[in-house]
mmCIF file of C-alpha atoms in Angstrom:
data_model
loop_
_atom_site.group_PDB
_atom_site.id
_atom_site.type_symbol
_atom_site.label_atom_id
_atom_site.label_comp_id
_atom_site.label_asym_id
_atom_site.label_seq_id
_atom_site.Cartn_x
_atom_site.Cartn_y
_atom_site.Cartn_z
ATOM 1 C CA MET A 48 79.203 102.974 84.621
ATOM 2 C CA SER A 49 80.194 100.242 82.195
ATOM 3 C CA ASP A 50 82.212 102.746 80.281
ATOM 4 C CA LEU A 51 84.198 103.348 83.601
ATOM 5 C CA ILE A 52 84.872 99.608 84.028
ATOM 6 C CA GLU A 53 86.155 99.138 80.511
ATOM 7 C CA LYS A 54 88.709 102.188 81.098
ATOM 8 C CA ALA A 55 89.503 100.498 84.452
ATOM 9 C CA LEU A 56 90.498 97.388 82.603
ATOM 10 C CA GLU A 57 92.627 99.184 80.201
ATOM 11 C CA VAL A 58 94.445 100.832 83.092
ATOM 12 C CA ALA A 59 94.968 97.550 84.616
ATOM 13 C CA LYS A 60 96.949 96.346 81.724
ATOM 14 C CA GLU A 61 99.909 98.618 82.684
ATOM 15 C CA HIS A 62 99.152 99.065 86.363
ATOM 16 C CA PRO A 63 97.290 97.797 89.284
ATOM 17 C CA CYS A 64 94.221 99.882 90.074
ATOM 18 C CA PHE A 65 91.376 100.163 92.491
ATOM 19 C CA PRO A 66 88.322 102.386 92.827
ATOM 20 C CA THR A 67 88.110 105.421 94.711
ATOM 21 C CA ARG A 68 85.467 108.150 95.758
ATOM 22 C CA ASN A 69 86.635 111.658 96.505
ATOM 23 C CA LYS A 70 90.130 110.321 96.558
ATOM 24 C CA LYS A 71 89.350 107.865 99.126
ATOM 25 C CA PRO A 72 88.823 104.046 98.865
ATOM 26 C CA ALA A 73 85.288 103.601 97.622
ATOM 27 C CA LEU A 74 84.842 100.066 99.450
ATOM 28 C CA SER A 75 84.888 99.122 102.987
ATOM 29 C CA ASN A 76 86.712 96.219 104.330
ATOM 30 C CA GLN A 77 83.764 94.555 104.930
ATOM 31 C CA GLN A 78 82.838 95.066 101.407
ATOM 32 C CA LEU A 79 85.943 93.922 100.120
ATOM 33 C CA GLY A 80 85.754 90.830 102.227
ATOM 34 C CA GLU A 81 82.390 89.840 100.669
ATOM 35 C CA ILE A 82 83.815 90.426 97.366
ATOM 36 C CA LEU A 83 87.239 88.664 97.709
ATOM 37 C CA GLY A 84 85.972 85.721 100.156
ATOM 38 C CA ARG A 85 88.270 86.394 102.934
ATOM 39 C CA GLU A 86 88.525 88.714 105.973
ATOM 40 C CA ILE A 87 90.179 92.017 105.153
ATOM 41 C CA LYS A 88 91.651 93.154 108.252
ATOM 42 C CA LYS A 89 92.500 96.835 109.231
ATOM 43 C CA GLY A 90 95.306 98.187 107.118
ATOM 44 C CA GLN A 91 94.885 95.541 104.412
ATOM 45 C CA GLY A 92 92.214 97.266 102.294
ATOM 46 C CA GLY A 93 92.295 100.528 100.336
ATOM 47 C CA PHE A 94 95.219 100.666 97.954
ATOM 48 C CA LYS A 95 96.805 97.413 99.191
ATOM 49 C CA ILE A 96 93.602 95.696 97.240
ATOM 50 C CA ALA A 97 94.902 97.192 93.902
ATOM 51 C CA THR A 98 94.996 94.638 91.112
ATOM 52 C CA GLN A 99 95.415 93.712 87.461
ATOM 53 C CA ASP A 100 93.139 90.654 87.478
ATOM 54 C CA PRO A 101 90.441 91.545 84.916
ATOM 55 C CA ASP A 102 87.554 89.622 86.795
ATOM 56 C CA LEU A 103 88.632 91.215 90.202
ATOM 57 C CA VAL A 104 88.860 94.624 88.501
ATOM 58 C CA ARG A 105 85.470 94.264 87.189
ATOM 59 C CA LYS A 106 83.887 93.204 90.443
ATOM 60 C CA LEU A 107 85.458 95.866 92.427
ATOM 61 C CA PHE A 108 84.403 98.736 90.197
ATOM 62 C CA GLU A 109 80.846 97.238 89.684
ATOM 63 C CA ALA A 110 80.545 97.185 93.454
ATOM 64 C CA ALA A 111 81.898 100.474 94.265
ATOM 65 C CA GLY A 112 79.669 102.552 91.690
ATOM 66 C CA THR A 113 82.135 105.294 91.483
ATOM 67 C CA ASP A 114 83.684 107.331 88.688
ATOM 68 C CA GLU A 115 87.552 107.225 90.036
ATOM 69 C CA ILE A 116 90.327 104.864 88.932
ATOM 70 C CA SER A 117 93.334 105.003 91.242
ATOM 71 C CA VAL A 118 96.828 103.530 90.926
ATOM 72 C CA PRO A 119 99.176 103.013 93.771
ATOM 73 C CA LEU A 120 102.578 104.344 93.771
ATOM 74 C CA GLY A 121 106.053 103.439 95.260
ATOM 75 C CA LEU A 122 106.848 99.881 96.415
ATOM 76 C CA ASN A 123 103.128 99.105 95.928
ATOM 77 C CA GLY A 124 102.900 100.376 92.422
ATOM 78 C CA SER A 125 103.160 98.570 89.057
ATOM 79 C CA ASP A 126 104.434 95.015 88.932
ATOM 80 C CA GLY A 127 106.712 95.367 91.847
ATOM 81 C CA GLU A 128 109.671 95.530 89.396
ATOM 82 C CA HIS A 129 109.233 98.955 87.869
ATOM 83 C CA PRO A 130 107.320 100.986 90.693
ATOM 84 C CA ILE A 131 106.337 104.705 89.885
ATOM 85 C CA VAL A 132 106.322 107.642 91.689
ATOM 86 C CA CYS A 133 104.393 111.109 90.946
ATOM 87 C CA ILE A 134 105.541 114.631 91.158
ATOM 88 C CA ASP A 135 101.912 116.513 91.796
ATOM 89 C CA ALA A 136 102.710 119.906 90.822
ATOM 90 C CA ASP A 137 99.776 122.295 91.841
ATOM 91 C CA THR A 138 100.788 125.239 89.850
ATOM 92 C CA TYR A 139 97.466 126.849 90.579
ATOM 93 C CA LYS A 140 98.108 127.471 94.100
ATOM 94 C CA SER A 141 101.194 129.697 93.744
ATOM 95 C CA ALA A 142 103.353 131.458 91.095
ATOM 96 C CA GLU A 143 106.315 129.752 93.084
ATOM 97 C CA ALA A 144 105.159 126.371 92.151
ATOM 98 C CA GLN A 145 104.620 127.465 88.327
ATOM 99 C CA THR A 146 108.292 128.880 88.400
ATOM 100 C CA TRP A 147 109.588 125.455 89.748
ATOM 101 C CA VAL A 148 108.099 123.734 86.870
ATOM 102 C CA ASP A 149 109.123 126.166 84.339
ATOM 103 C CA THR A 150 112.791 126.167 85.712
ATOM 104 C CA ASN A 151 112.809 122.143 85.541
ATOM 105 C CA GLU A 152 111.079 121.802 82.378
ATOM 106 C CA ASP A 153 114.043 120.163 80.933
ATOM 107 C CA LEU A 154 113.871 117.318 83.441
ATOM 108 C CA LEU A 155 110.039 116.964 83.904
ATOM 109 C CA GLY A 156 109.031 117.424 79.980
ATOM 110 C CA GLN A 157 110.245 114.079 78.635
ATOM 111 C CA THR A 158 108.269 111.800 80.854
ATOM 112 C CA ARG A 159 104.485 110.719 81.294
ATOM 113 C CA ARG A 160 102.370 113.605 82.099
ATOM 114 C CA HIS A 161 98.834 113.797 83.259
ATOM 115 C CA SER A 162 96.715 116.661 83.715
ATOM 116 C CA THR A 163 94.456 116.818 86.953
ATOM 117 C CA ARG A 164 90.715 117.996 87.501
ATOM 118 C CA SER A 165 92.015 120.950 89.724
ATOM 119 C CA ASP A 166 94.243 122.274 86.668
ATOM 120 C CA GLY A 167 97.742 120.716 88.141
ATOM 121 C CA ASP A 168 99.991 118.263 86.578
ATOM 122 C CA HIS A 169 101.165 114.719 87.341
ATOM 123 C CA PHE A 170 104.778 113.770 86.110
ATOM 124 C CA ILE A 171 104.917 110.064 86.303
ATOM 125 C CA PHE A 172 108.503 108.473 86.900
ATOM 126 C CA LEU A 173 110.053 105.323 87.705
ATOM 127 C CA ALA A 174 111.010 105.189 91.309
ATOM 128 C CA PRO A 175 114.626 104.939 92.406
ATOM 129 C CA LYS A 176 115.421 102.003 94.172
ATOM 130 C CA GLY A 177 116.488 102.024 97.841
ATOM 131 C CA VAL A 178 115.861 105.564 98.374
ATOM 132 C CA LYS A 179 113.050 107.449 100.591
ATOM 133 C CA LEU A 180 112.246 110.574 98.974
ATOM 134 C CA PRO A 181 111.068 113.526 100.520
ATOM 135 C CA ALA A 182 107.318 114.398 100.552
ATOM 136 C CA THR A 183 107.817 117.932 99.333
ATOM 137 C CA LEU A 184 110.067 119.422 96.586
ATOM 138 C CA ALA A 185 108.841 122.988 96.760
ATOM 139 C CA PRO A 186 105.795 124.982 97.629
ATOM 140 C CA GLY A 187 102.937 123.305 95.973
ATOM 141 C CA ILE A 188 105.122 120.508 94.333
ATOM 142 C CA ASP A 189 104.443 117.293 96.199
ATOM 143 C CA LEU A 190 106.227 113.934 95.568
ATOM 144 C CA LYS A 191 104.239 111.030 96.053
ATOM 145 C CA GLY A 192 105.558 107.463 96.619
ATOM 146 C CA HIS A 193 105.320 104.372 98.670
ATOM 147 C CA GLY A 194 101.916 104.262 100.460
ATOM 148 C CA GLY A 195 100.264 106.955 98.202
ATOM 149 C CA TYR A 196 98.054 106.963 95.060
ATOM 150 C CA ILE A 197 96.750 109.018 92.316
ATOM 151 C CA CYS A 198 93.815 109.305 90.082
ATOM 152 C CA TRP A 199 94.433 107.955 86.596
ATOM 153 C CA PRO A 200 93.290 109.146 83.308
ATOM 154 C CA GLY A 201 89.797 107.343 82.833
ATOM 155 C CA THR A 202 88.784 109.587 85.814
ATOM 156 C CA PRO A 203 86.815 112.457 84.805
ATOM 157 C CA GLY A 204 89.083 115.609 84.667
ATOM 158 C CA TYR A 205 92.237 113.551 84.418
ATOM 159 C CA GLU A 206 93.915 113.662 80.789
ATOM 160 C CA VAL A 207 97.031 112.144 79.315
ATOM 161 C CA VAL A 208 99.087 115.238 78.082
ATOM 162 C CA HIS A 209 102.410 113.271 77.338
ATOM 163 C CA ASP A 210 101.530 109.760 76.502
ATOM 164 C CA VAL A 211 104.905 107.899 76.766
ATOM 165 C CA GLU A 212 106.526 105.524 79.325
ATOM 166 C CA PRO A 213 107.764 106.925 82.615
ATOM 167 C CA LEU A 214 111.389 107.868 82.719
ATOM 168 C CA PRO A 215 113.943 107.192 85.725
ATOM 169 C CA PHE A 216 113.305 109.632 88.533
ATOM 170 C CA PRO A 217 115.842 112.672 87.907
ATOM 171 C CA MET A 218 117.721 112.755 91.173
ATOM 172 C CA GLU A 219 118.949 116.332 90.227
ATOM 173 C CA LEU A 220 115.396 117.499 91.478
ATOM 174 C CA LEU A 221 116.461 116.775 95.078
ATOM 175 C CA GLU A 222 119.008 119.471 95.018
ATOM 176 C CA GLY A 223 117.863 122.073 97.857
ATOM 177 C CA THR A 224 115.604 119.547 99.662
ATOM 178 C CA ASP A 225 116.325 117.246 102.552
ATOM 179 C CA ASN A 226 118.702 114.498 101.405
ATOM 180 C CA PRO A 227 117.447 111.383 100.393
ATOM 181 C CA LYS A 228 117.508 108.549 102.894
ATOM 182 C CA THR A 229 118.135 104.926 102.503
ATOM 183 C CA GLY A 230 116.301 102.664 104.660
ATOM 184 C CA THR A 231 115.730 105.354 107.357
ATOM 185 C CA VAL A 232 113.038 107.775 107.960
ATOM 186 C CA SER A 233 113.556 110.945 106.273
ATOM 187 C CA ASN A 234 114.006 114.230 107.827
ATOM 188 C CA THR A 235 111.762 117.220 107.455
ATOM 189 C CA GLY A 236 111.907 120.713 108.795
ATOM 190 C CA TRP A 237 109.203 119.651 111.299
ATOM 191 C CA ASN A 238 111.417 117.534 113.266
ATOM 192 C CA ASP A 239 112.528 120.087 115.980
ATOM 193 C CA ALA A 240 108.971 121.581 116.172
ATOM 194 C CA THR A 241 107.073 120.840 119.383
ATOM 195 C CA ASP A 242 103.857 118.641 119.229
ATOM 196 C CA ALA A 243 101.655 121.882 119.920
ATOM 197 C CA GLU A 244 103.714 123.744 116.644
ATOM 198 C CA LEU A 245 102.781 120.380 114.496
ATOM 199 C CA ILE A 246 99.010 120.505 115.521
ATOM 200 C CA ALA A 247 98.986 124.214 114.757
ATOM 201 C CA ALA A 248 100.620 123.761 111.489
ATOM 202 C CA ILE A 249 97.781 121.110 110.637
ATOM 203 C CA GLN A 250 94.856 123.170 111.942
ATOM 204 C CA SER A 251 96.017 126.324 110.113
ATOM 205 C CA ALA A 252 96.660 124.030 107.054
ATOM 206 C CA GLU A 253 100.125 125.642 106.724
ATOM 207 C CA ASP A 254 101.370 122.104 106.210
ATOM 208 C CA LEU A 255 99.673 118.564 106.612
ATOM 209 C CA TYR A 256 101.791 115.518 105.359
ATOM 210 C CA PRO A 257 105.070 116.353 106.934
ATOM 211 C CA ALA A 258 103.389 117.388 110.419
ATOM 212 C CA LEU A 259 101.167 114.365 110.398
ATOM 213 C CA ARG A 260 104.252 112.057 109.650
ATOM 214 C CA THR A 261 106.230 113.563 112.423
ATOM 215 C CA LEU A 262 103.613 113.159 114.940
ATOM 216 C CA ALA A 263 102.640 109.667 113.743
ATOM 217 C CA TRP A 264 106.393 108.688 114.267
ATOM 218 C CA ARG A 265 106.520 110.305 117.645
ATOM 219 C CA MET A 266 103.736 108.371 118.736
ATOM 220 C CA SER A 267 104.961 105.144 117.380
ATOM 221 C CA GLY A 268 107.837 105.439 119.779
ATOM 222 C CA ASP A 269 105.854 106.520 122.880
ATOM 223 C CA ARG A 270 104.609 103.063 124.178
ATOM 224 C CA SER A 271 101.579 104.693 125.980
ATOM 225 C CA TYR A 272 99.795 104.779 122.752
ATOM 226 C CA SER A 273 98.133 101.909 120.552
ATOM 227 C CA GLN A 274 97.685 102.319 116.685
ATOM 228 C CA ALA A 275 94.178 102.795 117.209
ATOM 229 C CA GLU A 276 94.595 105.785 119.623
ATOM 230 C CA ALA A 277 97.266 107.346 117.416
ATOM 231 C CA VAL A 278 94.755 107.301 114.557
ATOM 232 C CA GLU A 279 91.950 108.473 116.554
ATOM 233 C CA ILE A 280 94.363 111.519 117.691
ATOM 234 C CA LEU A 281 95.347 112.284 114.097
ATOM 235 C CA ASP A 282 91.827 112.088 112.774
ATOM 236 C CA GLY A 283 90.710 114.663 115.424
ATOM 237 C CA ILE A 284 93.730 117.188 114.686
ATOM 238 C CA MET A 285 92.916 116.745 111.084
ATOM 239 C CA ASP A 286 88.926 117.241 111.504
ATOM 240 C CA GLY A 287 89.884 120.813 112.923
ATOM 241 C CA SER A 288 91.951 121.795 109.980
ATOM 242 C CA ALA A 289 90.863 124.926 108.019
ATOM 243 C CA ALA A 290 91.424 122.658 105.023
ATOM 244 C CA LYS A 291 88.341 120.798 105.794
ATOM 245 C CA ASN A 292 86.355 123.727 104.172
ATOM 246 C CA PRO A 293 85.475 122.424 100.707
ATOM 247 C CA HIS A 294 86.496 125.988 99.434
ATOM 248 C CA HIS A 295 89.985 125.856 101.012
ATOM 249 C CA ILE A 296 92.681 125.850 98.383
ATOM 250 C CA ARG A 297 94.174 122.647 100.281
ATOM 251 C CA ASN A 298 90.760 120.721 100.635
ATOM 252 C CA GLU A 299 91.734 117.964 98.093
ATOM 253 C CA ASP A 300 95.133 117.731 99.871
ATOM 254 C CA TRP A 301 93.339 117.339 103.035
ATOM 255 C CA MET A 302 90.742 114.667 101.942
ATOM 256 C CA GLU A 303 93.775 112.528 100.584
ATOM 257 C CA ARG A 304 95.995 112.841 103.516
ATOM 258 C CA GLY A 305 92.938 112.304 105.842
ATOM 259 C CA SER A 306 92.174 108.976 103.946
ATOM 260 C CA LYS A 307 95.629 107.576 104.618
ATOM 261 C CA ILE A 308 96.013 108.172 108.181
ATOM 262 C CA SER A 309 95.667 104.611 109.083
ATOM 263 C CA ASP A 310 98.453 103.667 106.876
ATOM 264 C CA LEU A 311 100.654 106.449 107.753
ATOM 265 C CA VAL A 312 100.432 105.139 111.332
ATOM 266 C CA ALA A 313 100.972 101.532 110.503
ATOM 267 C CA SER A 314 104.201 102.561 108.762
ATOM 268 C CA ALA A 315 105.349 104.573 111.523
ATOM 269 C CA TRP A 316 104.825 101.788 113.790
ATOM 270 C CA GLU A 317 106.507 99.256 111.330
ATOM 271 C CA LYS A 318 109.511 101.468 110.954
ATOM 272 C CA HIS A 319 110.027 101.307 114.743
ATOM 273 C CA LEU A 320 109.774 97.697 114.704
ATOM 274 C CA TYR A 321 112.244 97.164 111.737
ATOM 275 C CA PRO A 322 114.345 100.350 111.967
ATOM 276 C CA LEU A 323 116.753 99.172 109.085
ATOM 277 C CA GLY A 324 113.914 98.931 106.677
ATOM 278 C CA SER A 325 114.579 97.751 103.186
ATOM 279 C CA GLN A 326 118.548 97.380 104.394
ATOM 280 C CA SER A 327 117.919 94.492 106.792
ATOM 281 C CA ASP A 328 119.050 92.126 104.238
ATOM 282 C CA MET A 329 121.960 93.852 103.327
ATOM 283 C CA MET A 330 123.050 94.265 106.893
ATOM 284 C CA LEU A 331 122.723 90.482 107.246
ATOM 285 C CA GLU A 332 124.708 89.965 104.319
ATOM 286 C CA MET A 333 127.498 92.230 105.490
ATOM 287 C CA LEU A 334 127.526 90.412 108.918
ATOM 288 C CA GLY A 335 127.800 87.262 106.978
ATOM 289 C CA GLU A 336 131.034 88.142 105.347
ATOM 290 C CA VAL A 337 132.785 88.950 108.580
ATOM 291 C CA GLU A 338 135.207 86.038 109.361
ATOM 292 C CA LYS A 339 135.175 86.345 113.028
ATOM 293 C CA PRO A 340 131.760 86.944 114.684
ATOM 294 C CA LEU A 341 131.119 90.505 116.311
ATOM 295 C CA PHE A 342 129.916 88.131 119.173
ATOM 296 C CA ASP A 343 130.243 84.624 119.451
ATOM 297 C CA LEU A 344 127.310 83.310 121.528
ATOM 298 C CA GLY A 345 128.595 79.969 122.046
ATOM 299 C CA ARG A 346 131.838 80.907 123.467
ATOM 300 C CA ALA A 347 130.181 83.393 125.899
ATOM 301 C CA VAL A 348 127.764 80.486 127.081
ATOM 302 C CA ALA A 349 130.527 78.156 127.476
ATOM 303 C CA ALA A 350 133.121 80.294 129.179
ATOM 304 C CA PRO A 351 133.289 80.219 133.017
ATOM 305 C CA ALA A 352 131.823 83.422 134.525
ATOM 306 C CA ALA A 353 134.687 85.817 136.008
ATOM 307 C CA PRO A 354 134.581 85.729 139.584
ATOM 308 C CA LYS A 355 132.954 88.738 141.083
ATOM 309 C CA THR A 356 135.110 91.168 143.169
ATOM 310 C CA PRO A 357 133.359 93.523 145.533
ATOM 311 C CA ARG A 358 134.092 96.854 145.676
ATOM 312 C CA PRO A 359 134.347 98.094 149.162
ATOM 313 C CA ASP A 360 134.624 101.753 148.108
ATOM 314 C CA ILE A 361 131.122 101.858 146.614
ATOM 315 C CA GLU A 362 128.125 101.462 148.549
ATOM 316 C CA VAL A 363 125.097 100.409 146.561
ATOM 317 C CA PRO A 364 121.716 101.833 148.319
ATOM 318 C CA ASP A 365 118.807 99.530 148.650
ATOM 319 C CA PHE A 366 116.387 100.408 145.505
ATOM 320 C CA LYS A 367 112.852 99.909 146.075
ATOM 321 C CA LYS A 368 110.422 99.703 143.267
ATOM 322 C CA SER A 369 107.894 102.621 143.286
ATOM 323 C CA ASP A 370 104.563 101.876 141.778
ATOM 324 C CA LYS A 371 104.078 105.685 141.406
ATOM 325 C CA PRO A 372 103.299 106.744 137.757
ATOM 326 C CA LEU A 373 105.540 109.440 136.191
ATOM 327 C CA PRO A 374 103.485 112.637 135.507
ATOM 328 C CA PRO A 375 102.179 112.969 131.935
ATOM 329 C CA ARG A 376 102.621 116.009 129.705
ATOM 330 C CA GLU A 377 100.711 119.075 131.144
ATOM 331 C CA TRP A 378 98.443 119.422 128.078
ATOM 332 C CA LEU A 379 95.487 117.810 126.301
ATOM 333 C CA TYR A 380 94.458 117.509 122.649
ATOM 334 C CA GLY A 381 90.704 116.907 122.899
ATOM 335 C CA HIS A 382 90.052 114.234 125.540
ATOM 336 C CA HIS A 383 93.568 112.845 124.569
ATOM 337 C CA MET A 384 96.572 113.349 126.682
ATOM 338 C CA ILE A 385 99.678 113.920 124.560
ATOM 339 C CA ARG A 386 102.411 112.032 125.950
ATOM 340 C CA GLY A 387 105.384 112.329 123.228
#
C-alpha cells in the first residue's frame, strides 16, 4: 500500500488525483468528510476531491486502501489552465476500432499514450477551450472529457507507452462526428429516439453514455422530477443492462458510467438552469458593448401606460382554473412513471 501512495504522490506532481476501486470512487462522502474535516454533500465527492496536496493525497489513499490512482479530465483536470482529455481506444472490442486507430496514427502517435489493463489505449491530449466534444468518435473509440476520469499509470495494468507531454487535441479527429458545440449541449444520434428506445439501448448494452445523457437531459427539463428521482431511475435502468454481467465486453464501461450517474444528472440540471454555459460572460460582454440597451427598464417604468382600448369584436370567455391534473404518460419503468 505504501508503494501505491508513493506512486500517487508522483502523479500528483503533475495532475490532481484521487483513489478509486473498480473505477468507482473508493471513499464515501461520509469518509471524505471525516478526512477533510467538513461536510461533503451529494455531488461534492468523487473526482471533485482530486488534489495535488501531498498531505491530502497521502490521507486519501491511506484511508481508501485501494490500488487505483485516478485523474479527472476536462475542466476538472490538471491545474485548470491545462486541462486534459482522453481518447479511450478499446481496440480489443472490434476490428473497426483498431482500423480507426491505424488510420489516425499520424494524429495519435505523437502525444502521451498509456496502455490499459484491458489491452486498450489511452491517448492523452490538452483539452480544446470553449468546445464541448462528442462522447464517441467511432465504435469502440470514446472521448472522455469534462466530468470524466481515467486510471493513471501507477495503477496495476496501466503503463506509459509514450512518455511525452500531451499535445493539443487534433480537431481533425472530429470530422465525420457530430459537430462540436460551444457552450451548448452537443447533439447525439439518440436525440430523436423515444424514451423506450433509449432504455432498450442501455439494457441491451448497444449504447450507454449517449443514451443515459439524453434521458438525464429530458428529465431535467421535466419539472415533475427531482434530481434524486432521476438518479434512482437511471440507476434502475443501468441495473437491468446486459453489460452488468462481469463477462460482458462492455462491463468496464458499464461500471464507469454507472458510477457517474449522479454527476451526469447534476450536470443536466445545471445546463437547464444556465443554458449559455461557459458563454454567459461573453454574452454579457457583448450586451455591454451595445450603445443603446435592448430594453431600457427605467424608461419602461417611467413611461405612462398606454390607454387600453376595448375590442368589441372580440369576446373573451370567462376562464376558470381547473385543478384536474393532466394525464401522465401511459407507461411505467419499474415503479416510476416516465413523464418526459
